[in-house]
Amino acid sequence: MNKKTLETRMDRHVGSFYLALLLLATAAPGNAQTSLLTVDSHDITVLLNTNETFVVFANGLITSEVHVTLDTDSEDHLDLDPASFVYPAGGAQNQSVMITGLSAGYVKVTADSSDAANAEIVKDVFVRVTVAKSRALIYTSIVFGWVYFVAWSVSFYPQIWINYRRKSVEGLNFDFLALNIVGFTLYSMFNCGLYFIEGLQKEYEARHPLGLNPVMLNDVVFSLHAMFATTITILQCFFYQRAQQRVSFIAYGILAIFAVVVIVSAGLAGGSVIHWLDFLYYCSYVKLTITIIKYVPQALMNYRRKSTSGWSIGNILLDFTGGTLSMLQMILNAHNYDDWVSIFGDPTKFGLGLFSVLFDVFFMLQHYVFYRHSRESSSSDLTTVTEAPNRPNEPSDVTTEKY
């Protein structure tokens, strides 16, 4: 046997050895599957007494059959057919599962396997099912959501327009603006962090494996737009007449406390004492606190001046519209999905909306009832016409003043 023949046979043996190792690794227990089973949709809405279907499929080659059992966190809300099945080895077929809505509510469908080695294979087989009473209520809720999104977005501009037309910001409380810009900046940080930063998204998924990212694109757009509009209003304060108005020492003190909370939280996150996701949550808690207190300075200012001149009622009317529709949407959803716990079990969101609407009602009372006469007679955004006393045989002297 010559040298060349010997080398050729050795190469073949080495190649066969590595191929055998590869096949062994593929078929070894615990590493049998490199592919996963998944579903065509992780979120499904089904009406009462109707059916919807989701499909289980493999995103690659499955080398051995997988026994799949579907479980739910509630047996009363829906029925699954089939509730268990065997996904064949090497199969490229899809397994359809029919959902029948039995009672309104939210249900999580998860998968398990009788073989512990395949637990990792079925981890992505989960569906968040919403069982609804009425499709009409679903569409009504969507309409309410878009209307209050638009109302809240537009609500910043009546104040900007009044300031521009009057060339004055007198009557607009600077404490309110200071709190508002800090609040919306922190809100934008929270939304942008969870929407754009992949590391934070993975951290959220690790804490809530079956949960949905709470931040949507409209949340990001709204918060950034609110920060922009508030910044425009603040810039107007530097260029227009503002009399002796300024940010109060009380507001500076409150903002200093918030700054300490944010800076310390960022330092702890930077030092890996807490997670960056926790830092974002702390920012959101500061934003919630600001939402509760930000209207107080303006209400007190109106009370002390006995006037709402310079404070845009259009802002309040739009904010009232948005807040009311937001709460109505929550009530509609609670009824449609039989989820009253979302309101009464965790009342934070609903309570904040109600708190804002109550302040809006108070501002409307100040504007239209308590101080309506002073509003008509004081310096405002309106053009007033004053007429000098007439003298005998002299024409009237009419002077137009724009405040």
XYZ file of C-alpha atoms in Angstrom:
403
model
C 0.000 0.000 0.000
C 1.508 3.272 -1.109
C 1.626 6.446 0.916
C -1.062 8.231 -1.104
C -3.584 5.401 -0.660
C -2.902 5.296 3.078
C -3.489 9.045 3.414
C -6.760 8.793 1.461
C -8.092 6.037 3.737
C -7.072 7.970 6.853
C -8.922 11.052 5.590
C -12.029 8.939 5.019
C -11.838 7.447 8.515
C -11.363 10.868 10.109
C -14.291 12.262 8.112
C -16.495 9.334 9.143
C -15.476 9.815 12.779
C -16.489 13.518 12.807
C -19.757 12.713 10.999
C -20.544 10.070 13.613
C -19.811 12.541 16.406
C -22.158 15.092 14.790
C -24.984 12.578 14.456
C -24.403 11.385 18.027
C -24.569 14.946 19.351
C -27.776 15.536 17.419
C -29.394 12.372 18.749
C -28.048 12.551 22.300
C -30.643 12.870 25.100
C -31.088 16.479 26.229
C -29.615 17.760 22.957
C -31.934 15.868 20.646
C -33.684 18.972 19.325
C -32.087 22.182 18.178
C -35.422 23.343 16.722
C -38.407 24.618 18.662
C -42.128 24.281 18.363
C -43.971 27.585 18.200
C -47.371 29.028 17.245
C -48.580 31.297 14.462
C -49.945 33.874 16.937
C -49.305 34.467 20.618
C -52.409 36.681 21.023
C -55.917 35.609 20.045
C -59.338 37.119 20.747
C -62.359 34.819 20.643
C -66.013 35.664 21.243
C -68.286 33.720 23.551
C -69.573 30.478 22.013
C -67.455 30.931 18.885
C -64.270 29.283 17.664
C -60.793 30.472 16.739
C -57.798 28.378 15.681
C -54.077 28.633 16.229
C -51.404 26.496 14.603
C -48.444 24.737 16.237
C -45.489 24.220 13.928
C -41.737 23.594 14.028
C -39.247 26.254 13.018
C -36.807 23.558 11.934
C -36.272 19.789 11.768
C -37.646 17.822 14.735
C -35.594 14.615 15.008
C -37.845 12.771 17.465
C -41.544 12.889 18.262
C -42.677 15.328 20.927
C -45.660 14.708 23.213
C -47.388 18.061 23.791
C -50.000 18.769 26.464
C -51.777 22.138 26.502
C -52.637 23.649 29.871
C -54.613 26.764 30.844
C -54.661 28.886 33.978
C -58.469 28.683 33.961
C -60.651 25.731 32.974
C -63.888 27.747 32.860
C -63.126 30.288 30.146
C -62.333 28.145 27.105
C -62.068 24.682 25.632
C -59.136 23.357 23.582
C -59.415 20.689 20.899
C -57.129 18.805 20.955
C -55.750 19.424 24.420
C -52.830 17.057 23.741
C -51.142 15.691 20.655
C -47.928 14.120 19.378
C -45.781 16.120 16.992
C -44.069 13.544 14.750
C -40.338 13.262 14.242
C -39.045 14.763 11.044
C -42.496 16.096 10.272
C -43.126 19.396 8.632
C -46.858 19.239 9.271
C -48.839 21.804 11.263
C -51.026 20.946 14.229
C -54.223 23.034 14.439
C -55.835 23.669 17.823
C -59.384 25.001 18.087
C -60.336 27.398 20.888
C -63.978 27.666 21.971
C -64.920 30.633 24.172
C -66.967 29.626 27.224
C -66.864 32.697 29.484
C -65.327 36.171 29.222
C -61.855 36.735 30.595
C -58.124 36.462 29.981
C -56.513 33.010 29.739
C -52.935 31.883 29.189
C -52.459 28.656 27.255
C -49.089 26.997 27.807
C -47.539 23.712 26.687
C -45.793 20.919 28.548
C -44.160 17.693 27.453
C -44.229 14.294 29.138
C -40.542 13.979 28.302
C -38.487 16.347 30.461
C -35.813 16.467 27.751
C -38.319 18.170 25.441
C -39.371 20.872 27.896
C -37.173 23.385 26.114
C -38.702 22.430 22.771
C -42.245 23.469 23.737
C -41.452 26.611 25.753
C -42.515 28.913 22.897
C -45.883 27.208 22.542
C -48.055 29.646 24.463
C -51.062 31.799 23.583
C -52.647 34.726 25.415
C -56.367 34.283 24.799
C -58.936 37.038 25.355
C -62.527 35.820 25.530
C -64.868 38.732 24.781
C -68.611 39.187 25.058
C -69.110 41.507 22.097
C -67.176 42.447 18.982
C -69.016 45.788 18.866
C -67.582 46.665 22.286
C -64.105 45.799 21.009
C -64.462 48.262 18.118
C -65.985 50.901 20.402
C -63.036 50.548 22.751
C -60.603 50.990 19.842
C -62.414 54.155 18.716
C -62.364 55.539 22.270
C -58.645 54.809 22.452
C -57.833 56.743 19.270
C -60.091 59.662 20.182
C -58.538 60.157 23.612
C -55.056 59.755 22.104
C -55.821 62.604 19.674
C -57.534 64.717 22.368
C -54.572 64.443 24.731
C -52.097 65.131 21.915
C -53.939 68.247 20.714
C -54.593 69.535 24.244
C -51.157 71.219 24.417
C -51.797 73.614 21.555
C -54.612 75.875 22.819
C -52.240 77.175 25.518
C -49.436 77.669 22.988
C -51.811 79.550 20.677
C -53.135 81.803 23.452
C -49.599 82.645 24.540
C -48.642 83.480 20.955
C -51.723 85.592 20.330
C -51.376 87.553 23.580
C -47.572 87.699 23.439
C -47.822 86.983 27.153
C -47.701 84.024 29.522
C -49.247 85.855 32.466
C -51.716 83.570 34.215
C -49.866 80.383 33.255
C -48.253 78.851 36.310
C -44.542 78.113 35.908
C -44.558 75.410 38.586
C -47.027 73.472 36.449
C -44.709 73.743 33.441
C -41.636 72.707 35.437
C -43.381 69.634 36.814
C -44.865 68.808 33.423
C -41.572 68.831 31.498
C -39.877 66.635 34.113
C -42.820 64.235 34.129
C -42.984 63.837 30.363
C -39.193 63.518 30.097
C -39.221 60.610 32.542
C -42.251 59.115 30.786
C -40.402 59.317 27.451
C -37.362 57.616 28.994
C -39.543 54.752 30.209
C -41.331 54.313 26.872
C -38.254 54.658 24.659
C -36.248 52.327 26.898
C -38.746 49.481 26.710
C -39.570 50.048 23.045
C -36.118 50.562 21.502
C -33.510 48.948 23.794
C -33.268 45.213 23.205
C -31.522 44.506 26.510
C -34.400 46.022 28.484
C -36.919 44.110 26.387
C -35.132 40.831 27.153
C -35.032 41.719 30.834
C -38.772 42.377 30.803
C -39.395 39.077 28.980
C -37.283 37.242 31.573
C -39.481 38.637 34.362
C -42.723 38.131 32.441
C -42.133 35.149 30.108
C -45.699 35.104 28.815
C -46.300 38.822 29.136
C -46.604 41.421 26.411
C -44.407 44.508 26.250
C -46.621 47.219 27.811
C -45.169 50.004 25.637
C -46.615 50.468 22.161
C -45.536 52.848 19.394
C -48.366 55.280 20.173
C -47.068 55.538 23.761
C -43.642 56.548 22.463
C -45.102 59.068 20.013
C -47.399 60.611 22.621
C -44.735 61.024 25.298
C -42.150 62.514 22.914
C -44.753 64.842 21.421
C -45.887 65.933 24.903
C -42.281 66.699 25.846
C -41.846 68.698 22.628
C -45.061 70.714 23.103
C -44.231 71.452 26.736
C -40.751 72.612 25.685
C -42.331 75.030 23.184
C -44.528 76.443 25.955
C -41.515 76.888 28.236
C -39.594 78.707 25.491
C -42.526 81.103 25.150
C -42.021 82.020 28.812
C -38.563 83.396 27.949
C -39.738 85.576 25.065
C -43.205 86.775 26.073
C -44.388 89.059 28.848
C -44.390 87.156 32.131
C -44.572 89.938 34.771
C -43.118 88.675 38.084
C -43.967 85.025 37.539
C -41.269 82.424 38.267
C -40.848 78.874 39.480
C -41.480 78.778 43.219
C -39.004 77.541 45.818
C -41.480 74.812 46.773
C -41.433 73.512 43.205
C -37.623 73.652 43.154
C -37.581 71.623 46.367
C -39.941 68.992 44.963
C -37.957 68.751 41.750
C -34.738 68.412 43.769
C -36.209 65.415 45.585
C -37.206 63.846 42.281
C -33.721 64.525 40.903
C -32.118 62.755 43.868
C -34.376 59.728 43.348
C -33.527 59.531 39.636
C -29.778 60.114 40.069
C -29.437 57.618 42.920
C -31.461 55.028 40.975
C -29.288 55.546 37.900
C -26.170 55.167 40.031
C -27.448 51.935 41.559
C -28.298 50.610 38.103
C -24.884 51.646 36.780
C -23.266 49.825 39.697
C -25.367 46.693 39.015
C -27.071 46.966 42.411
C -30.443 47.118 40.654
C -31.435 46.372 37.077
C -31.891 49.127 34.514
C -35.498 47.983 34.164
C -35.987 48.843 37.847
C -34.515 52.276 37.128
C -37.161 52.822 34.454
C -39.862 51.727 36.882
C -38.625 54.280 39.427
C -38.792 56.947 36.717
C -42.380 55.944 36.001
C -43.256 56.198 39.714
C -41.923 59.764 39.757
C -44.046 60.509 36.673
C -47.158 59.161 38.449
C -46.426 61.362 41.465
C -46.057 64.403 39.215
C -49.377 63.601 37.533
C -51.074 63.757 40.926
C -49.609 67.074 42.059
C -48.950 69.071 38.865
C -52.394 70.715 38.678
C -52.306 72.033 42.243
C -50.107 75.114 41.562
C -52.327 76.326 38.704
C -55.511 75.809 40.715
C -54.044 77.799 43.627
C -52.868 80.539 41.283
C -56.337 80.895 39.792
C -57.811 81.021 43.292
C -55.413 83.729 44.491
C -55.904 85.834 41.367
C -59.657 85.113 41.310
C -59.207 84.734 37.567
C -58.385 82.156 34.925
C -57.091 84.736 32.461
C -54.087 83.371 30.582
C -54.907 79.756 31.434
C -56.323 77.945 28.401
C -59.734 76.394 28.946
C -59.256 74.568 25.622
C -56.449 72.586 27.209
C -58.776 71.598 30.035
C -61.693 70.650 27.780
C -59.494 68.411 25.648
C -57.839 66.878 28.703
C -61.305 66.237 30.194
C -62.393 64.573 26.943
C -59.315 62.365 26.846
C -59.502 61.415 30.522
C -63.211 60.628 30.369
C -62.850 58.437 27.278
C -59.852 56.691 28.832
C -61.906 55.723 31.883
C -64.880 54.738 29.716
C -62.577 52.503 27.695
C -61.380 50.811 30.881
C -64.982 50.267 32.005
C -65.997 48.898 28.577
C -63.056 46.494 28.567
C -63.760 45.408 32.141
C -67.344 44.564 31.151
C -66.457 42.984 27.819
C -63.710 40.780 29.259
C -65.231 40.378 32.727
C -62.061 41.887 34.165
C -63.223 44.240 36.921
C -60.090 43.364 38.876
C -58.136 45.610 36.493
C -60.087 48.571 37.914
C -60.899 47.678 41.498
C -58.069 45.245 42.168
C -55.355 47.607 40.882
C -56.950 51.061 40.930
C -53.811 53.096 40.182
C -54.457 53.812 36.488
C -58.180 54.364 36.906
C -57.601 56.474 40.012
C -55.095 58.707 38.224
C -57.519 59.206 35.347
C -60.331 60.028 37.745
C -58.088 62.418 39.689
C -57.177 64.311 36.503
C -60.817 64.521 35.383
C -61.870 65.884 38.768
C -59.224 68.598 38.495
C -60.496 69.396 34.993
C -64.015 69.786 36.380
C -62.663 72.114 39.075
C -60.858 74.217 36.454
C -64.048 74.432 34.391
C -65.934 75.630 37.463
C -63.254 78.239 38.074
C -63.414 79.414 34.464
C -67.162 79.334 33.779
C -68.656 79.851 37.253
C -66.424 81.198 40.036
C -64.346 83.750 38.114
C -66.332 84.319 34.928
C -66.855 88.057 35.609
C -63.198 88.727 36.349
C -62.299 86.807 33.223
C -64.452 89.129 31.178
C -63.030 92.301 32.707
C -59.365 91.407 33.252
C -56.446 91.315 30.855
C -56.936 88.249 28.720
C -56.408 86.851 25.291
C -59.451 88.704 23.981
C -59.535 92.026 22.173
C -61.461 94.509 24.268
C -63.053 97.695 23.126
C -63.297 100.660 25.487
C -65.397 103.667 24.738
C -64.552 107.092 26.203
C -67.401 109.168 27.663
C -69.150 111.233 25.039
C -69.071 115.000 25.266
C -71.825 117.142 23.843
C -71.509 117.677 20.098
C -68.340 115.554 19.981
C -67.975 112.194 18.225
C -67.368 109.121 20.258
C -63.707 108.345 20.954
C -63.270 104.606 20.474
C -60.009 102.992 21.513
C -59.183 99.378 20.729
C -56.791 97.682 23.116
C -55.358 94.228 22.611
C -54.010 92.499 25.674
